[in-house]
Amino acid sequence: MMNCHLCNSDSANIQIQIHNHLLQADQTIQLCQSCADARGISPQNMKREQIESVIEEINALQGQQVKCDKCSTTLLEIRKNSQLGCADCYDKMGNSLETDLRRFHKRSSHECLPVIISEKQKRQRQITDLKKELQISISNENYEKAAILRDQIDNLSLL
Amino acid sequence: MSSLPDHFTNSPLPWLNSTSDCDSIVLSCEASLSRNLQGIPFPNKASATQLLKGQQKVQNALMKLEPPLFPYSFALADLRDLDRDLLSERRLLPANFESFSNDQSYLYCSNDESISCLTNSEDHFKVSISGKDNCLNEISQKVQQLDFQIQQHIQWAHSPKFGYLTASPLLVGSGFRVSVLVNLVGLELNGQLNKTVTACNRLGWNINSLMNDNERFPGNIYQISNQRTLGYTPEQTTRSLQELLSQISSQENNQRKALAFRSPEKILDYIGRPYGRLLYSHLAFPAETLHELLLLRTGVQLKVLQNLDIDDINQLITDTMNAHLNYHQLGTHAELAIEQVRSQKIQALIAE
Ligand SMILES: [Zn+2]
């Protein structure tokens, strides 16, 4: 038998494979029937948002045991008192704290330089334009040009 | 016996402006920056020695400011409860100071009370600047300049990713909190206030009644302040508050004009009732009295009460605030209940 990642009972019978973009890796989630039912998830019917919120829940559960080695504040305490213990807590609490911060501020980092945002937007726009051009090249059967465009898109997407 | 300078106990509350102008919607505004020292845990986790060390560092930095800004400094632990309550009524101490203060909490204050610093409270350091009417841009720039000056002598906890690190996750990033006190009597009376509150919240602004007991005495003075600090510069936050404020002001002005045109009796009744209650009461209780006096003040601004002067009302509101009144009545009028003294003070002004 497998342990349920949410309630830790040993009756998990649902396994979900998902690609975690943050960790850049595939992740397996195990749920028992009642935890899955409570969240409206069934193997036949599951939406990406549902799975993502389960991942957040699991991260939160794991995170609550995370302790700052400098001041020994735990994530659970931070959530309870709305107070961090020291500057190091910020780096220690990782993704779970960032989820909270995004909920409070709609942003999860102070690297808010408009230049960075617009660079990214500029790249996105370039990619969209190139994709259109790629479609045209393909429909014109100009595969040499299409290959170059495809490489350009790949390069931009990697940035 | 008194431990606070006279100015703090006698002059009108600094957050009440004295414009008797029917367009006067903004009473006052305040901008603050919260900061922590590098290498010392935040006050809630710091040891007594660490708090003392932090306090000395901040004190040294403040003393190096040219020209000197803070002629007054108070160790909160040395003040009486009454003194601290009085400072809190003047908004020089935050309402929640009790849950955060410790032996090393100090308040520094400029001559006119407009610039103040609080050390070892929720964070190691918080500097605030306030001003009457709408002076958002001015105080927001001033508080940043002051922090910049202080940073010449001190290193704040800062990370490239999260900006300035604060004890509360709700303040991290800029550490910047900016607020305005606004009189929204028109929106309130026309039943439009809930819409405004919802819109503000959705846009990332808190809007709360000034009154502590806002269930029983909602009042018509509200404080608007920013919820979001992470990923926003003080300039961005100030600019969006200015924009929000100009929208709210134009809505409020429209509602006031509509009221005056369609149903002036609504305003007369709204102001007349508290006037009558204050005139005929014998025991005036603090929360209720503040609520009613603020309505009278609105009446003066809307030119409904022509015989009263805004400065007199401001002084009366100040003198009848709980801590202010107790401060001056301590030991005198022993035979009278404080509620009776308050009531008599009010009638002495409004029954003329
Ligand atoms: Zn810590």
Short mmCIF file of C-alpha atoms and ligand atoms in Angstrom, two decimals:
data_model
loop_
_atom_site.label_atom_id
_atom_site.label_comp_id
_atom_site.label_asym_id
_atom_site.label_seq_id
_atom_site.Cartn_x
_atom_site.Cartn_y
_atom_site.Cartn_z
CA MET A 1 0.00 0.00 0.00
CA MET A 2 1.03 3.60 -0.58
CA ASN A 3 0.80 6.57 1.80
CA CYS A 4 -1.53 9.40 0.88
CA HIS A 5 0.48 12.60 0.47
CA LEU A 6 -2.28 14.66 2.07
CA CYS A 7 -3.57 12.69 5.08
CA ASN A 8 -0.68 10.22 5.38
CA SER A 9 -3.05 7.23 5.69
CA ASP A 10 -1.67 4.09 4.00
CA SER A 11 -4.64 3.64 1.69
CA ALA A 12 -3.60 5.76 -1.30
CA ASN A 13 -4.95 4.21 -4.49
CA ILE A 14 -4.66 7.09 -6.95
CA GLN A 15 -1.38 8.05 -8.54
CA ILE A 16 -0.98 11.18 -10.61
CA GLN A 17 2.07 11.99 -12.72
CA ILE A 18 2.63 15.66 -13.34
CA HIS A 19 5.42 17.84 -14.62
CA ASN A 20 6.46 20.37 -12.01
CA HIS A 21 7.72 23.44 -13.83
CA LEU A 22 9.28 24.95 -10.74
CA LEU A 23 11.39 21.90 -10.01
CA GLN A 24 11.82 21.11 -13.72
CA ALA A 25 11.00 17.48 -13.01
CA ASP A 26 8.19 14.95 -13.12
CA GLN A 27 6.46 14.48 -9.81
CA THR A 28 4.23 11.68 -8.58
CA ILE A 29 1.32 12.46 -6.31
CA GLN A 30 -0.40 9.76 -4.30
CA LEU A 31 -3.88 10.29 -2.91
CA CYS A 32 -6.34 8.14 -1.02
CA GLN A 33 -9.94 7.91 -2.22
CA SER A 34 -11.40 10.18 0.44
CA CYS A 35 -8.84 13.00 -0.01
CA ALA A 36 -9.35 12.81 -3.78
CA ASP A 37 -13.15 12.82 -3.40
CA ALA A 38 -13.00 15.79 -1.00
CA ARG A 39 -11.25 17.77 -3.74
CA GLY A 40 -13.45 16.53 -6.57
CA ILE A 41 -10.62 14.63 -8.23
CA SER A 42 -11.16 11.30 -9.97
CA PRO A 43 -8.78 9.51 -12.38
CA GLN A 44 -11.32 10.05 -15.18
CA ASN A 45 -11.84 13.68 -14.41
CA MET A 46 -9.08 15.95 -13.21
CA LYS A 47 -8.19 19.44 -14.17
CA ARG A 48 -4.73 20.96 -14.10
CA GLU A 49 -5.86 23.62 -11.57
CA GLN A 50 -7.08 20.93 -9.19
CA ILE A 51 -3.76 19.11 -9.33
CA GLU A 52 -1.85 22.36 -8.87
CA SER A 53 -3.82 23.24 -5.78
CA VAL A 54 -3.15 19.75 -4.38
CA ILE A 55 0.56 20.30 -5.00
CA GLU A 56 0.34 23.59 -3.13
CA GLU A 57 -1.42 21.82 -0.28
CA ILE A 58 1.27 19.14 -0.12
CA ASN A 59 4.04 21.75 -0.25
CA ALA A 60 2.32 23.62 2.55
CA LEU A 61 2.07 20.48 4.70
CA GLN A 62 5.73 19.70 4.17
CA GLY A 63 6.73 23.30 4.64
CA GLN A 64 5.11 23.60 8.04
CA GLN A 65 7.86 21.46 9.48
CA VAL A 66 10.56 23.59 7.86
CA LYS A 67 12.53 25.41 10.53
CA CYS A 68 14.83 28.41 10.22
CA ASP A 69 18.25 27.23 11.46
CA LYS A 70 19.13 30.75 12.61
CA CYS A 71 16.15 31.53 14.85
CA SER A 72 14.24 28.19 14.83
CA THR A 73 10.95 29.75 13.72
CA THR A 74 8.79 27.28 11.78
CA LEU A 75 6.52 28.02 8.84
CA LEU A 76 3.58 26.97 10.99
CA GLU A 77 4.47 29.69 13.54
CA ILE A 78 4.90 32.25 10.79
CA ARG A 79 1.46 31.45 9.44
CA LYS A 80 -0.07 31.54 12.90
CA ASN A 81 1.48 34.83 14.10
CA SER A 82 2.10 36.54 10.77
CA GLN A 83 5.64 37.23 11.99
CA LEU A 84 8.96 35.95 10.72
CA GLY A 85 11.78 35.54 13.21
CA CYS A 86 14.79 36.86 11.32
CA ALA A 87 16.12 37.83 7.91
CA ASP A 88 17.21 34.26 7.18
CA CYS A 89 13.62 32.99 7.54
CA TYR A 90 12.82 34.51 4.15
CA ASP A 91 15.27 32.31 2.27
CA LYS A 92 14.67 29.28 4.44
CA MET A 93 10.91 28.95 3.96
CA GLY A 94 11.14 28.61 0.19
CA ASN A 95 8.16 27.98 -2.05
CA SER A 96 5.52 27.78 0.67
CA LEU A 97 6.28 31.29 1.91
CA GLU A 98 6.38 32.55 -1.66
CA THR A 99 2.89 31.17 -2.18
CA ASP A 100 1.74 33.19 0.83
CA LEU A 101 3.56 36.29 -0.38
CA ARG A 102 1.96 35.99 -3.80
CA ARG A 103 -1.44 35.78 -2.13
CA PHE A 104 -0.79 38.94 -0.06
CA HIS A 105 0.99 41.07 -2.62
CA LYS A 106 0.05 39.48 -5.97
CA ARG A 107 3.80 39.28 -6.48
CA SER A 108 6.38 37.01 -4.90
CA SER A 109 9.55 38.97 -5.40
CA HIS A 110 10.81 42.53 -5.13
CA GLU A 111 12.85 42.26 -8.32
CA CYS A 112 10.30 44.60 -9.77
CA LEU A 113 12.40 46.56 -12.22
CA PRO A 114 10.09 47.46 -15.08
CA VAL A 115 12.98 46.79 -17.50
CA ILE A 116 13.05 43.11 -16.65
CA ILE A 117 9.33 42.76 -17.11
CA SER A 118 9.35 44.55 -20.44
CA GLU A 119 12.32 42.48 -21.69
CA LYS A 120 10.31 39.37 -21.02
CA GLN A 121 7.22 40.82 -22.63
CA LYS A 122 9.33 41.86 -25.62
CA ARG A 123 10.58 38.28 -26.01
CA GLN A 124 7.06 36.92 -25.72
CA ARG A 125 5.94 39.26 -28.47
CA GLN A 126 8.87 38.25 -30.67
CA ILE A 127 8.01 34.60 -30.18
CA THR A 128 4.38 35.21 -31.13
CA ASP A 129 5.46 37.04 -34.30
CA LEU A 130 7.94 34.32 -35.25
CA LYS A 131 5.31 31.63 -34.73
CA LYS A 132 2.99 33.39 -37.15
CA GLU A 133 5.80 33.63 -39.68
CA LEU A 134 6.56 29.94 -39.13
CA GLN A 135 2.94 29.00 -39.90
CA ILE A 136 3.11 31.00 -43.14
CA SER A 137 6.42 29.38 -44.14
CA ILE A 138 5.02 25.93 -43.49
CA SER A 139 1.87 26.57 -45.49
CA ASN A 140 4.08 27.91 -48.34
CA GLU A 141 6.16 24.73 -48.00
CA ASN A 142 9.26 26.89 -47.42
CA TYR A 143 10.81 24.38 -45.02
CA GLU A 144 14.32 25.87 -45.05
CA LYS A 145 12.99 29.14 -43.68
CA ALA A 146 10.70 27.25 -41.29
CA ALA A 147 13.68 25.38 -39.82
CA ILE A 148 15.51 28.67 -39.16
CA LEU A 149 12.41 30.23 -37.61
CA ARG A 150 11.86 27.16 -35.41
CA ASP A 151 15.44 27.43 -34.10
CA GLN A 152 14.98 31.13 -33.40
CA ILE A 153 11.78 30.39 -31.44
CA ASP A 154 13.54 27.65 -29.47
CA ASN A 155 16.43 29.96 -28.64
CA LEU A 156 14.13 32.75 -27.45
CA SER A 157 12.03 30.34 -25.37
CA LEU A 158 15.16 29.17 -23.57
CA LEU A 159 16.03 32.69 -22.33
CA MET B 1 3.88 64.62 37.72
CA SER B 2 3.43 65.02 34.03
CA SER B 3 6.07 63.28 31.96
CA LEU B 4 5.04 64.39 28.46
CA PRO B 5 5.81 67.88 27.14
CA ASP B 6 2.82 70.25 27.21
CA HIS B 7 2.63 70.40 23.46
CA PHE B 8 1.76 66.71 23.32
CA THR B 9 -1.04 66.96 25.82
CA ASN B 10 -2.63 70.29 24.88
CA SER B 11 -2.43 70.91 21.16
CA PRO B 12 -5.09 69.52 18.81
CA LEU B 13 -4.66 65.97 17.51
CA PRO B 14 -2.11 66.18 14.69
CA TRP B 15 -4.24 64.11 12.30
CA LEU B 16 -7.18 66.54 12.29
CA ASN B 17 -6.80 69.21 9.62
CA SER B 18 -8.33 72.60 10.19
CA THR B 19 -9.74 73.39 6.77
CA SER B 20 -13.34 74.38 7.09
CA ASP B 21 -14.03 73.84 3.45
CA CYS B 22 -16.85 71.71 2.11
CA ASP B 23 -14.47 70.12 -0.39
CA SER B 24 -12.19 69.00 2.38
CA ILE B 25 -12.24 65.23 2.04
CA VAL B 26 -8.67 64.37 3.03
CA LEU B 27 -7.94 65.12 6.69
CA SER B 28 -4.33 64.01 6.81
CA CYS B 29 -1.89 61.45 5.50
CA GLU B 30 1.02 59.41 6.75
CA ALA B 31 3.91 57.51 5.17
CA SER B 32 6.23 55.11 6.95
CA LEU B 33 9.16 52.81 6.24
CA SER B 34 9.88 49.73 8.35
CA ARG B 35 13.43 48.43 8.55
CA ASN B 36 15.49 45.84 10.41
CA LEU B 37 19.15 45.62 11.29
CA GLN B 38 21.41 43.12 9.61
CA GLY B 39 22.55 40.20 11.73
CA ILE B 40 20.07 40.62 14.59
CA PRO B 41 16.84 38.57 14.73
CA PHE B 42 13.60 40.55 14.43
CA PRO B 43 12.37 41.91 17.80
CA ASN B 44 9.95 39.00 18.36
CA LYS B 45 12.91 36.56 18.39
CA ALA B 46 15.70 38.79 19.67
CA SER B 47 17.25 38.38 23.12
CA ALA B 48 17.39 41.27 25.60
CA THR B 49 21.08 41.81 24.75
CA GLN B 50 20.36 41.80 21.03
CA LEU B 51 17.53 44.30 21.48
CA LEU B 52 19.82 46.58 23.46
CA LYS B 53 22.57 46.31 20.86
CA GLY B 54 20.08 47.13 18.10
CA GLN B 55 18.68 50.07 20.03
CA GLN B 56 22.19 51.52 20.49
CA LYS B 57 22.97 51.17 16.80
CA VAL B 58 19.77 52.95 15.76
CA GLN B 59 20.16 55.63 18.42
CA ASN B 60 23.71 56.35 17.22
CA ALA B 61 22.55 56.67 13.62
CA LEU B 62 19.71 59.01 14.61
CA MET B 63 22.06 61.21 16.64
CA LYS B 64 24.26 61.67 13.57
CA LEU B 65 21.43 63.28 11.58
CA GLU B 66 22.15 66.86 10.54
CA PRO B 67 20.27 68.99 11.43
CA PRO B 68 19.09 67.12 14.54
CA LEU B 69 15.49 66.04 14.03
CA PHE B 70 14.33 64.51 17.25
CA PRO B 71 14.36 66.72 20.35
CA TYR B 72 12.04 64.24 22.10
CA SER B 73 12.73 60.63 22.89
CA PHE B 74 10.72 58.39 25.18
CA ALA B 75 11.52 54.93 26.47
CA LEU B 76 8.09 53.31 26.29
CA ALA B 77 8.83 51.26 29.39
CA ASP B 78 9.37 54.46 31.42
CA LEU B 79 6.01 55.96 30.46
CA ARG B 80 2.76 55.39 32.30
CA ASP B 81 -0.11 53.55 30.59
CA LEU B 82 -1.89 56.89 30.35
CA ASP B 83 1.05 58.51 28.53
CA ARG B 84 1.24 55.66 26.05
CA ASP B 85 -2.52 55.80 25.46
CA LEU B 86 -2.29 59.52 24.85
CA LEU B 87 0.52 59.05 22.31
CA SER B 88 -1.57 56.40 20.63
CA GLU B 89 -4.55 58.79 20.42
CA ARG B 90 -2.24 61.23 18.67
CA ARG B 91 -1.25 58.36 16.36
CA LEU B 92 2.38 58.60 17.40
CA LEU B 93 2.18 55.01 18.60
CA PRO B 94 0.40 52.32 16.60
CA ALA B 95 -2.82 50.97 18.09
CA ASN B 96 -1.19 47.55 18.59
CA PHE B 97 1.94 48.88 20.34
CA GLU B 98 1.24 46.85 23.47
CA SER B 99 1.60 43.50 21.71
CA PHE B 100 4.98 44.55 20.33
CA SER B 101 6.70 46.84 22.80
CA ASN B 102 9.56 45.70 25.01
CA ASP B 103 12.19 47.22 27.32
CA GLN B 104 14.10 48.61 24.37
CA SER B 105 11.17 50.25 22.56
CA TYR B 106 11.76 53.97 22.06
CA LEU B 107 9.74 56.70 20.41
CA TYR B 108 11.61 59.62 18.84
CA CYS B 109 9.66 62.68 17.87
CA SER B 110 10.17 65.97 16.07
CA ASN B 111 9.06 69.28 17.58
CA ASP B 112 5.78 69.42 15.66
CA GLU B 113 5.08 65.66 15.97
CA SER B 114 5.12 65.28 12.19
CA ILE B 115 8.25 63.09 12.08
CA SER B 116 8.62 60.14 14.42
CA CYS B 117 10.62 56.95 14.78
CA LEU B 118 9.72 53.85 16.69
CA THR B 119 12.42 51.35 17.61
CA ASN B 120 12.14 47.70 18.67
CA SER B 121 8.45 47.38 18.07
CA GLU B 122 7.22 45.01 15.36
CA ASP B 123 10.46 45.78 13.52
CA HIS B 124 13.77 47.19 14.74
CA PHE B 125 12.97 50.53 13.21
CA LYS B 126 10.07 52.41 11.71
CA VAL B 127 10.13 56.03 10.57
CA SER B 128 6.88 57.87 9.92
CA ILE B 129 6.04 61.27 8.51
CA SER B 130 2.56 62.72 8.66
CA GLY B 131 0.95 65.86 7.35
CA LYS B 132 -2.39 67.58 7.14
CA ASP B 133 -4.58 67.67 4.02
CA ASN B 134 -3.33 65.84 0.96
CA CYS B 135 0.47 66.02 1.05
CA LEU B 136 1.10 62.43 -0.08
CA ASN B 137 3.88 63.17 -2.55
CA GLU B 138 5.71 65.43 -0.16
CA ILE B 139 5.70 63.06 2.83
CA SER B 140 6.46 60.04 0.71
CA GLN B 141 9.57 61.73 -0.69
CA LYS B 142 10.56 63.07 2.69
CA VAL B 143 10.39 59.70 4.42
CA GLN B 144 12.55 58.11 1.72
CA GLN B 145 15.11 60.90 1.97
CA LEU B 146 15.25 60.44 5.70
CA ASP B 147 15.75 56.69 5.37
CA PHE B 148 18.48 57.36 2.83
CA GLN B 149 20.21 59.69 5.29
CA ILE B 150 19.98 57.09 8.05
CA GLN B 151 21.35 54.41 5.73
CA GLN B 152 24.61 56.36 5.58
CA HIS B 153 25.21 55.18 9.13
CA ILE B 154 23.47 51.82 9.30
CA GLN B 155 22.97 48.63 7.26
CA TRP B 156 19.40 47.39 6.93
CA ALA B 157 18.48 43.75 6.34
CA HIS B 158 17.84 43.52 2.61
CA SER B 159 17.82 40.80 -0.02
CA PRO B 160 17.86 41.21 -3.80
CA LYS B 161 14.86 38.92 -4.09
CA PHE B 162 12.64 40.15 -1.23
CA GLY B 163 13.81 43.75 -0.81
CA TYR B 164 13.75 45.12 2.75
CA LEU B 165 13.07 42.28 5.18
CA THR B 166 10.40 42.90 7.79
CA ALA B 167 8.98 40.77 10.58
CA SER B 168 5.56 40.82 8.97
CA PRO B 169 5.27 39.16 5.56
CA LEU B 170 2.67 41.82 4.78
CA LEU B 171 5.29 44.58 4.74
CA VAL B 172 8.30 42.94 3.09
CA GLY B 173 9.71 44.48 -0.08
CA SER B 174 9.42 48.23 0.19
CA GLY B 175 8.54 48.23 3.91
CA PHE B 176 6.44 51.20 2.88
CA ARG B 177 3.02 51.89 4.30
CA VAL B 178 1.11 54.98 3.20
CA SER B 179 -2.31 55.99 4.46
CA VAL B 180 -4.86 58.79 4.19
CA LEU B 181 -7.75 59.72 6.46
CA VAL B 182 -10.80 60.68 4.43
CA ASN B 183 -14.26 61.94 5.26
CA LEU B 184 -16.74 59.93 3.18
CA VAL B 185 -19.99 61.29 4.55
CA GLY B 186 -21.60 61.60 1.11
CA LEU B 187 -20.90 58.03 0.06
CA GLU B 188 -21.98 56.79 3.47
CA LEU B 189 -25.28 58.68 3.50
CA ASN B 190 -26.14 57.66 -0.05
CA GLY B 191 -25.43 54.01 0.69
CA GLN B 192 -22.51 53.91 -1.76
CA LEU B 193 -19.78 53.14 0.72
CA ASN B 194 -19.85 49.35 0.42
CA LYS B 195 -19.20 49.65 -3.30
CA THR B 196 -16.19 51.88 -2.62
CA VAL B 197 -14.84 49.50 0.03
CA THR B 198 -15.14 46.50 -2.30
CA ALA B 199 -13.45 48.36 -5.14
CA CYS B 200 -10.59 49.49 -2.88
CA ASN B 201 -10.01 45.99 -1.52
CA ARG B 202 -9.96 44.53 -4.99
CA LEU B 203 -7.32 47.05 -6.05
CA GLY B 204 -5.07 46.21 -3.08
CA TRP B 205 -6.13 48.88 -0.59
CA ASN B 206 -7.37 48.48 2.96
CA ILE B 207 -10.16 50.80 3.96
CA ASN B 208 -11.20 50.88 7.61
CA SER B 209 -13.27 53.07 9.85
CA LEU B 210 -11.21 55.30 12.11
CA MET B 211 -13.33 54.16 15.05
CA ASN B 212 -12.19 51.18 17.10
CA ASP B 213 -15.76 50.21 17.84
CA ASN B 214 -16.94 50.50 14.28
CA GLU B 215 -19.81 48.05 14.73
CA ARG B 216 -21.69 50.39 17.01
CA PHE B 217 -20.19 53.67 15.83
CA PRO B 218 -19.14 53.37 12.20
CA GLY B 219 -18.49 57.10 11.79
CA ASN B 220 -17.70 58.62 8.45
CA ILE B 221 -13.93 58.96 8.69
CA TYR B 222 -12.02 56.18 6.99
CA GLN B 223 -8.39 55.26 6.66
CA ILE B 224 -7.16 53.97 3.31
CA SER B 225 -3.77 52.22 3.24
CA ASN B 226 -1.80 49.96 0.93
CA GLN B 227 -1.95 46.16 1.33
CA ARG B 228 0.86 45.37 -1.09
CA THR B 229 4.55 46.12 -0.58
CA LEU B 230 6.42 43.31 -2.32
CA GLY B 231 7.32 44.25 -5.88
CA TYR B 232 6.20 47.87 -5.59
CA THR B 233 8.38 50.93 -5.06
CA PRO B 234 7.18 53.65 -2.67
CA GLU B 235 6.78 55.92 -5.71
CA GLN B 236 4.50 53.43 -7.46
CA THR B 237 2.42 52.95 -4.33
CA THR B 238 2.12 56.68 -3.73
CA ARG B 239 1.18 57.35 -7.33
CA SER B 240 -1.57 54.74 -7.32
CA LEU B 241 -2.92 56.06 -4.02
CA GLN B 242 -3.07 59.55 -5.56
CA GLU B 243 -5.03 58.13 -8.48
CA LEU B 244 -7.38 56.19 -6.23
CA LEU B 245 -7.84 59.24 -4.06
CA SER B 246 -8.75 61.50 -6.94
CA GLN B 247 -11.41 58.99 -8.03
CA ILE B 248 -12.82 58.63 -4.53
CA SER B 249 -12.76 62.41 -4.02
CA SER B 250 -14.72 63.07 -7.18
CA GLN B 251 -17.27 60.39 -6.24
CA GLU B 252 -17.56 61.79 -2.74
CA ASN B 253 -18.00 65.33 -4.06
CA ASN B 254 -20.71 64.18 -6.44
CA GLN B 255 -22.54 62.39 -3.64
CA ARG B 256 -22.34 65.49 -1.43
CA LYS B 257 -23.72 67.68 -4.20
CA ALA B 258 -26.49 65.18 -4.91
CA LEU B 259 -27.38 65.11 -1.21
CA ALA B 260 -27.47 68.87 -0.90
CA PHE B 261 -29.65 69.12 -3.98
CA ARG B 262 -32.06 66.20 -3.52
CA SER B 263 -32.34 65.61 0.20
CA PRO B 264 -30.73 68.29 2.36
CA GLU B 265 -32.93 67.05 5.23
CA LYS B 266 -30.88 63.83 5.27
CA ILE B 267 -27.74 65.79 6.13
CA LEU B 268 -29.56 68.00 8.64
CA ASP B 269 -30.91 64.91 10.37
CA TYR B 270 -27.56 63.11 10.27
CA ILE B 271 -25.82 66.04 11.97
CA GLY B 272 -28.77 67.20 14.07
CA ARG B 273 -29.21 63.93 15.96
CA PRO B 274 -25.70 63.74 17.44
CA TYR B 275 -25.90 67.48 18.15
CA GLY B 276 -29.05 66.97 20.17
CA ARG B 277 -27.67 63.94 21.98
CA LEU B 278 -24.49 65.77 22.92
CA LEU B 279 -26.46 68.85 23.99
CA TYR B 280 -28.76 66.92 26.32
CA SER B 281 -26.51 64.14 27.55
CA HIS B 282 -25.15 64.12 31.07
CA LEU B 283 -22.75 61.23 30.72
CA ALA B 284 -20.60 61.19 27.59
CA PHE B 285 -18.80 57.92 26.88
CA PRO B 286 -15.55 57.97 24.89
CA ALA B 287 -16.29 55.99 21.70
CA GLU B 288 -19.79 57.37 21.29
CA THR B 289 -18.59 60.92 21.94
CA LEU B 290 -15.77 60.74 19.42
CA HIS B 291 -18.21 59.39 16.86
CA GLU B 292 -20.70 62.18 17.51
CA LEU B 293 -18.11 64.96 17.65
CA LEU B 294 -16.65 63.84 14.33
CA LEU B 295 -20.17 64.13 12.90
CA LEU B 296 -20.45 67.64 14.30
CA ARG B 297 -17.12 68.42 12.72
CA THR B 298 -18.50 67.21 9.40
CA GLY B 299 -21.49 69.46 10.02
CA VAL B 300 -19.17 72.44 10.35
CA GLN B 301 -17.35 71.50 7.15
CA LEU B 302 -20.63 71.09 5.28
CA LYS B 303 -21.78 74.49 6.66
CA VAL B 304 -24.73 72.86 8.42
CA LEU B 305 -23.53 74.09 11.80
CA GLN B 306 -22.71 77.74 11.22
CA ASN B 307 -22.16 78.79 14.81
CA LEU B 308 -19.24 76.47 15.45
CA ASP B 309 -15.63 76.91 14.46
CA ILE B 310 -13.57 74.02 13.10
CA ASP B 311 -10.59 74.78 15.33
CA ASP B 312 -12.80 74.80 18.43
CA ILE B 313 -14.27 71.44 17.44
CA ASN B 314 -10.79 70.01 16.81
CA GLN B 315 -9.70 71.18 20.25
CA LEU B 316 -12.85 69.73 21.82
CA ILE B 317 -12.32 66.36 20.11
CA THR B 318 -8.76 66.37 21.42
CA ASP B 319 -9.66 67.37 24.97
CA THR B 320 -12.41 64.77 25.25
CA MET B 321 -10.38 61.83 23.95
CA ASN B 322 -10.12 59.34 26.77
CA ALA B 323 -6.43 59.58 27.60
CA HIS B 324 -6.25 63.34 26.96
CA LEU B 325 -9.19 64.00 29.27
CA ASN B 326 -7.90 61.71 31.99
CA TYR B 327 -4.47 63.30 31.70
CA HIS B 328 -5.80 66.72 32.60
CA GLN B 329 -8.51 65.64 35.03
CA LEU B 330 -6.31 63.37 37.09
CA GLY B 331 -6.78 64.43 40.72
CA THR B 332 -9.27 67.21 39.99
CA HIS B 333 -13.08 66.92 39.89
CA ALA B 334 -12.78 63.91 42.17
CA GLU B 335 -16.47 64.08 42.94
CA LEU B 336 -17.50 63.90 39.29
CA ALA B 337 -17.41 60.87 37.03
CA ILE B 338 -15.13 61.37 34.02
CA GLU B 339 -18.14 60.92 31.70
CA GLN B 340 -19.79 63.86 33.42
CA VAL B 341 -16.71 66.04 33.00
CA ARG B 342 -16.60 65.12 29.33
CA SER B 343 -20.26 65.99 28.90
CA GLN B 344 -19.83 69.38 30.59
CA LYS B 345 -16.84 70.26 28.43
CA ILE B 346 -18.87 69.56 25.30
CA GLN B 347 -21.86 71.55 26.41
CA ALA B 348 -19.67 74.50 27.35
CA LEU B 349 -18.79 74.79 23.66
CA ILE B 350 -21.88 73.76 21.74
CA ALA B 351 -24.60 75.24 23.93
CA GLU B 352 -23.35 78.81 23.43
ZN ZN C 1 14.80 32.90 11.10
#
